[in-house]
PDB file of C-alpha atoms and ligand atoms in Angstrom:
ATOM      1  CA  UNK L   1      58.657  15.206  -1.465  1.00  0.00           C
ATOM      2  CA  UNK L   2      57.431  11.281  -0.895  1.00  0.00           C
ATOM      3  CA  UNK L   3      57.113   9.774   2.199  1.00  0.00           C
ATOM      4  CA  UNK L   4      56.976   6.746   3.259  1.00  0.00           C
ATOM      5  CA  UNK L   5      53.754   5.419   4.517  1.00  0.00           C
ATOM      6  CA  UNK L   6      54.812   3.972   8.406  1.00  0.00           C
ATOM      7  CA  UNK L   7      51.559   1.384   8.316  1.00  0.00           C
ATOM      8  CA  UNK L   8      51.812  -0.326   4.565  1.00  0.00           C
ATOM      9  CA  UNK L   9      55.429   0.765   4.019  1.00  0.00           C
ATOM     10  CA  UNK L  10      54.539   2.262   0.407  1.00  0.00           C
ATOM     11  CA  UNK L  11      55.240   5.937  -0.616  1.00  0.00           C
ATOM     12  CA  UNK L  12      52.957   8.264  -1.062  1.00  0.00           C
ATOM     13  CA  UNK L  13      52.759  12.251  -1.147  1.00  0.00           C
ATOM     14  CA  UNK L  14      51.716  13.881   2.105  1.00  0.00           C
ATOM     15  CA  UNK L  15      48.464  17.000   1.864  1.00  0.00           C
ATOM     16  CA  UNK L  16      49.938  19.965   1.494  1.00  0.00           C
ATOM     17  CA  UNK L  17      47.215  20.761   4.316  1.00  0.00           C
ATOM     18  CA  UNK L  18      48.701  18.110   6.792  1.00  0.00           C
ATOM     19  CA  UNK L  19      52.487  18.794   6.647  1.00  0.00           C
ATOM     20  CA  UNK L  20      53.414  15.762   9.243  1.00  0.00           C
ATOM     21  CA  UNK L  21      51.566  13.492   7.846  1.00  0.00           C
ATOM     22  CA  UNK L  22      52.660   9.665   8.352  1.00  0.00           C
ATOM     23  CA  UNK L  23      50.290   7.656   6.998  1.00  0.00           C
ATOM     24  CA  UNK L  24      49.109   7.076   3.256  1.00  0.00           C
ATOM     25  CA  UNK L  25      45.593   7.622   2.125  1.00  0.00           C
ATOM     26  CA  UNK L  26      44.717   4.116   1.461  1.00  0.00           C
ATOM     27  CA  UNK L  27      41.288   2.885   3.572  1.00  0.00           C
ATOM     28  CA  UNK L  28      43.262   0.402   5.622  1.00  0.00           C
ATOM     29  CA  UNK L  29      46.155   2.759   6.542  1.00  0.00           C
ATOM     30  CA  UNK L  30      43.774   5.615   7.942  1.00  0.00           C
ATOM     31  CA  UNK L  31      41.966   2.845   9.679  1.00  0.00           C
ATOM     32  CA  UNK L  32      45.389   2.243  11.278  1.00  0.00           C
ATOM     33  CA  UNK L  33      45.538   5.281  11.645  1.00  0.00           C
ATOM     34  CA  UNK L  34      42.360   6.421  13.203  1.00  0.00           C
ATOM     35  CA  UNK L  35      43.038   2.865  15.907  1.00  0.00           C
ATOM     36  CA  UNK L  36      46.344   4.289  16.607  1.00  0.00           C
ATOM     37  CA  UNK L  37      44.819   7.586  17.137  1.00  0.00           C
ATOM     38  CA  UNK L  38      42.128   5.777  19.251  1.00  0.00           C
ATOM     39  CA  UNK L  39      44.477   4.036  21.416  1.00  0.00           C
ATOM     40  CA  UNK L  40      45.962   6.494  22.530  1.00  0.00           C
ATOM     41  CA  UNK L  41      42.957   8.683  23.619  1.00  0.00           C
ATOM     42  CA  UNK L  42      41.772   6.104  25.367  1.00  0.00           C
ATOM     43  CA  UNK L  43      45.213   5.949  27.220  1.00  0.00           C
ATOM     44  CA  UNK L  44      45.308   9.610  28.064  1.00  0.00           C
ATOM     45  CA  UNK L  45      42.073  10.955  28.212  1.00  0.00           C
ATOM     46  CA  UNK L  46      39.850   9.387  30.979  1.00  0.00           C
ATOM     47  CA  UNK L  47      36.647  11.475  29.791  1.00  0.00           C
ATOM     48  CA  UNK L  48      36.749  10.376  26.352  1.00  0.00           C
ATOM     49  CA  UNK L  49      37.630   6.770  27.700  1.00  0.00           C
ATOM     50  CA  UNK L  50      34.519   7.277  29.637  1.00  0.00           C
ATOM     51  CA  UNK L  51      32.205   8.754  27.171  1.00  0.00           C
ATOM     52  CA  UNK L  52      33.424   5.593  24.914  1.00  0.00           C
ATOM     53  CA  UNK L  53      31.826   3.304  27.515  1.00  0.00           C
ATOM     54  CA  UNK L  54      28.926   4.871  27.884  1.00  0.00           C
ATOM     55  CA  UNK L  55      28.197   4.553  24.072  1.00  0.00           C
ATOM     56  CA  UNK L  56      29.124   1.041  24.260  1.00  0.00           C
ATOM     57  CA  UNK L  57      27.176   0.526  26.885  1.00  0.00           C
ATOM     58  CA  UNK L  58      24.416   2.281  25.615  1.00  0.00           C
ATOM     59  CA  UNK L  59      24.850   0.202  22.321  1.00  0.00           C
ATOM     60  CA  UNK L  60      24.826  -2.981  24.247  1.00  0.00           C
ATOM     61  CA  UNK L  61      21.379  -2.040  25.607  1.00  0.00           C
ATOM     62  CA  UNK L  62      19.970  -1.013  22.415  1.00  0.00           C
ATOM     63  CA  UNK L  63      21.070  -4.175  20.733  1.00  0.00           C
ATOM     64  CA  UNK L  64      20.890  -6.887  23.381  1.00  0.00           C
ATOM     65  CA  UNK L  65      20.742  -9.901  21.119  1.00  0.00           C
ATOM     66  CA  UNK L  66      23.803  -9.002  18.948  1.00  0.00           C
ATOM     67  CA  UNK L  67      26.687 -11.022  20.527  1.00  0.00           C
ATOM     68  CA  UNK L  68      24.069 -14.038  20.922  1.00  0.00           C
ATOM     69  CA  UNK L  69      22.813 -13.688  17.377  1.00  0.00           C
ATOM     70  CA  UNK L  70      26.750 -13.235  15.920  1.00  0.00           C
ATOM     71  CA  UNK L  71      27.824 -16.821  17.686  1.00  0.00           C
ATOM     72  CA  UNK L  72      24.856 -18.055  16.070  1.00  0.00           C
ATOM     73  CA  UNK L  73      25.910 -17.667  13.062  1.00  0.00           C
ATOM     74  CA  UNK L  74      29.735 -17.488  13.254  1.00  0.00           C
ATOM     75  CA  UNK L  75      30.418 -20.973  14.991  1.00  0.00           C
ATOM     76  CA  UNK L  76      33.947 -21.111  14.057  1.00  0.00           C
ATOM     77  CA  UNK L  77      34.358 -17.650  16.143  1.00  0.00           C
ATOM     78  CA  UNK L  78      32.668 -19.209  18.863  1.00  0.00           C
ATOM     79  CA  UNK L  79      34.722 -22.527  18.734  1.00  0.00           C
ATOM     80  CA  UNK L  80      38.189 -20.202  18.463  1.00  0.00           C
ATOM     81  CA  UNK L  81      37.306 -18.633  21.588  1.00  0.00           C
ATOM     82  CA  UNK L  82      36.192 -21.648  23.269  1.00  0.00           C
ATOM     83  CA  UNK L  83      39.469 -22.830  22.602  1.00  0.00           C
ATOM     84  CA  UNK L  84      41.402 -19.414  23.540  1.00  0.00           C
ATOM     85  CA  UNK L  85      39.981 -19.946  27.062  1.00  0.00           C
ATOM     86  CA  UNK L  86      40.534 -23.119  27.890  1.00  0.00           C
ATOM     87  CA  UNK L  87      44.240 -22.177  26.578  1.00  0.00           C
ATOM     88  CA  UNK L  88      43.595 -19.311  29.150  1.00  0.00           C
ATOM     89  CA  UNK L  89      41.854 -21.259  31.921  1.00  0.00           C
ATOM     90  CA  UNK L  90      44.823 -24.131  31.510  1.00  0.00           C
ATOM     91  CA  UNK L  91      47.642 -21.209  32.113  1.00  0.00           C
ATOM     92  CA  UNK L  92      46.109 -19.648  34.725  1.00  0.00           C
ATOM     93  CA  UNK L  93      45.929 -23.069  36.764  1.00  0.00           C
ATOM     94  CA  UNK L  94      49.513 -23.496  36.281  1.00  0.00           C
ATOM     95  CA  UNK L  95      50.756 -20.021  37.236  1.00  0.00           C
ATOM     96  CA  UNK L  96      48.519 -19.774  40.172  1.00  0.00           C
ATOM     97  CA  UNK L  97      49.373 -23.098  41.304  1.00  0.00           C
ATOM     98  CA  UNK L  98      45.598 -24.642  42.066  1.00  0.00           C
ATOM     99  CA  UNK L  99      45.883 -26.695  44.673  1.00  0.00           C
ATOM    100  CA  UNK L 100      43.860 -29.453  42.610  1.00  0.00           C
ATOM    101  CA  UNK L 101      46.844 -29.628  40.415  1.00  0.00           C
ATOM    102  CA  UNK L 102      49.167 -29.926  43.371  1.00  0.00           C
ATOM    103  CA  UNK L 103      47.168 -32.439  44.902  1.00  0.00           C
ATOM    104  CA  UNK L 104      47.034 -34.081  41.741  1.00  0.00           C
ATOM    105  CA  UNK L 105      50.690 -34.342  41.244  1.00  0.00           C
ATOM    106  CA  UNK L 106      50.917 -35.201  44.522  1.00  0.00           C
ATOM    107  CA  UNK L 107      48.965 -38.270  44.519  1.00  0.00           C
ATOM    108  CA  UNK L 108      50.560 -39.295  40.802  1.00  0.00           C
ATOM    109  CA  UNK L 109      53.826 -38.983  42.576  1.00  0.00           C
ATOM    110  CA  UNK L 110      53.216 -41.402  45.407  1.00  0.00           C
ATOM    111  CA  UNK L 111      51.428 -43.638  42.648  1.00  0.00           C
ATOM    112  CA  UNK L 112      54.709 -43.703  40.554  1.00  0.00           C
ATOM    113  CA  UNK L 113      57.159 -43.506  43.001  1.00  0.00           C
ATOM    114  CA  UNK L 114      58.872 -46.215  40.796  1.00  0.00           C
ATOM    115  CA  UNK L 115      59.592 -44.012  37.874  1.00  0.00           C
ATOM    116  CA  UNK L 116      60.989 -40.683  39.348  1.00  0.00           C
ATOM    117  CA  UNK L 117      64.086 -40.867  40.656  1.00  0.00           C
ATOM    118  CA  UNK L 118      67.687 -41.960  39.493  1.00  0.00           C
ATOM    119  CA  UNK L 119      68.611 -43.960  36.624  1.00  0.00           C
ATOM    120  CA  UNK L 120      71.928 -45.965  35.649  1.00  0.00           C
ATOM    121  CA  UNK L 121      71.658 -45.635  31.767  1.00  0.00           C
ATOM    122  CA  UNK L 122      73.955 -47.955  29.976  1.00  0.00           C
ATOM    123  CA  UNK L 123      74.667 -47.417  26.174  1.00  0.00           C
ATOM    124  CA  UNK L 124      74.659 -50.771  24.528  1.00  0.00           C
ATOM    125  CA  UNK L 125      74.759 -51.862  20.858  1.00  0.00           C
ATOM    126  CA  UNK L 126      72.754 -54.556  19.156  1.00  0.00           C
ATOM    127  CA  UNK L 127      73.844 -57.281  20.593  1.00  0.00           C
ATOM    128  CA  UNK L 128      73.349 -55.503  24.027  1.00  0.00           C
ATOM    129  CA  UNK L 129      77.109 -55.489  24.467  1.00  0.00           C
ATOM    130  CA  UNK L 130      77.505 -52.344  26.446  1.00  0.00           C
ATOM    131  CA  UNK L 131      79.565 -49.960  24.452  1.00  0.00           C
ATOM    132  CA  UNK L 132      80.253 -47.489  27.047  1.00  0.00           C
ATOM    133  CA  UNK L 133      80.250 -46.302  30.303  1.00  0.00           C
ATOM    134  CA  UNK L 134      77.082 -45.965  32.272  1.00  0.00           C
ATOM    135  CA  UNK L 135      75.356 -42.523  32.811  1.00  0.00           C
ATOM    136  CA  UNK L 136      73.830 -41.914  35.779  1.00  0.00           C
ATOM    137  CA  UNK L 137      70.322 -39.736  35.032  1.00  0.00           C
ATOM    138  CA  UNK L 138      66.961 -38.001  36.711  1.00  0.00           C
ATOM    139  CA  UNK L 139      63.813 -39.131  35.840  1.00  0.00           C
ATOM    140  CA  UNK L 140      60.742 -37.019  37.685  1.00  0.00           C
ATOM    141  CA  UNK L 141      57.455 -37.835  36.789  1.00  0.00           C
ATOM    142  CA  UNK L 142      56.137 -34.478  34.859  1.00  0.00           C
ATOM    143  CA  UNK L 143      52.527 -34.058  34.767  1.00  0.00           C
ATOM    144  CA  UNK L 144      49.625 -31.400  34.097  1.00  0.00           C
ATOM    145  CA  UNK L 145      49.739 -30.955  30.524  1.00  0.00           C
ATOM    146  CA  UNK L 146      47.564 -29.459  28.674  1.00  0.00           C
ATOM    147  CA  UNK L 147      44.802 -31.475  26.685  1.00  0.00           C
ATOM    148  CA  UNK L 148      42.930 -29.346  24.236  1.00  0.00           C
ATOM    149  CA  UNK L 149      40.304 -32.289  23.940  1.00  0.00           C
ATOM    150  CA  UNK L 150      36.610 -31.484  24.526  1.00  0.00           C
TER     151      UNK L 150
HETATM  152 ZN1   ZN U 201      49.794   3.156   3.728  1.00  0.00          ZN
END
């Protein structure tokens, strides 16, 4: 009986040896597979989660230069994360409410005092004959957005 493989979707015919098995044989699936597995070790089992760190850390020692040595020479990886935390750093200012930003928007506010607030708004056409009546609308200054510039 085929299955159907639940990471690539194709169908494939399960070990006789592993009865419930969900996953094809192709590399990337039992890499899925073996991550999934992974996962959820790490989510239920706090002395393999713990022996985990102590290899990595234990790694990290052994190979000190590695994460220096791979932004050398993968500067695109570098400039992605770069980028990923100023994405971060910019949400985090606006959730937390910094009081920079507030004081910022603040002064801005006082500054342009002339452009928040109501506004009659009155349709005309090209001859700036007004073709209907006026609407009355809210302008508020908006600021903080978020520049991805260097
Ligand atoms: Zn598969």
């Amino acid at each position: 009986m085929n299955r159907t493989c639940i990471f690539c979707g194709r169908s494939f015919e399960p070990y006789p040896t592993v009865p419930d098995q969900q996953y094809c044989s192709r590399p990337e699936c039992q890499k899925a597979r073996r991550r999934k597995w992974q996962k959820e070790k790490l989510a239920t089992d706090e002395a393999y989660k713990a022996n985990q760190a102590d290899c990595q850390r234990a790694w990290r020692q052994r190979n000190p230069d590695y994460w220096r040595r791979y932004r050398k020479i993968h500067p695109a990886y570098t400039e992605k994360n770069r980028q990923l935390q100023r994405q971060r750093n910019c949400l985090k200012r606006q959730s937390s409410g910094d009081r920079s930003v507030i004081a910022k928007m603040d002064e801005l506010t006082k500054r342009n005092n002339c452009l928040s607030g109501h506004y009659r708004l009155v349709p005309i056409d090209l001859s700036g004959v007004a073709k209907m009546d006026e609407l009355i609308v809210k302008i508020d200054v908006i600021t903080g957005g978020c520049a991805m510039g260097p």
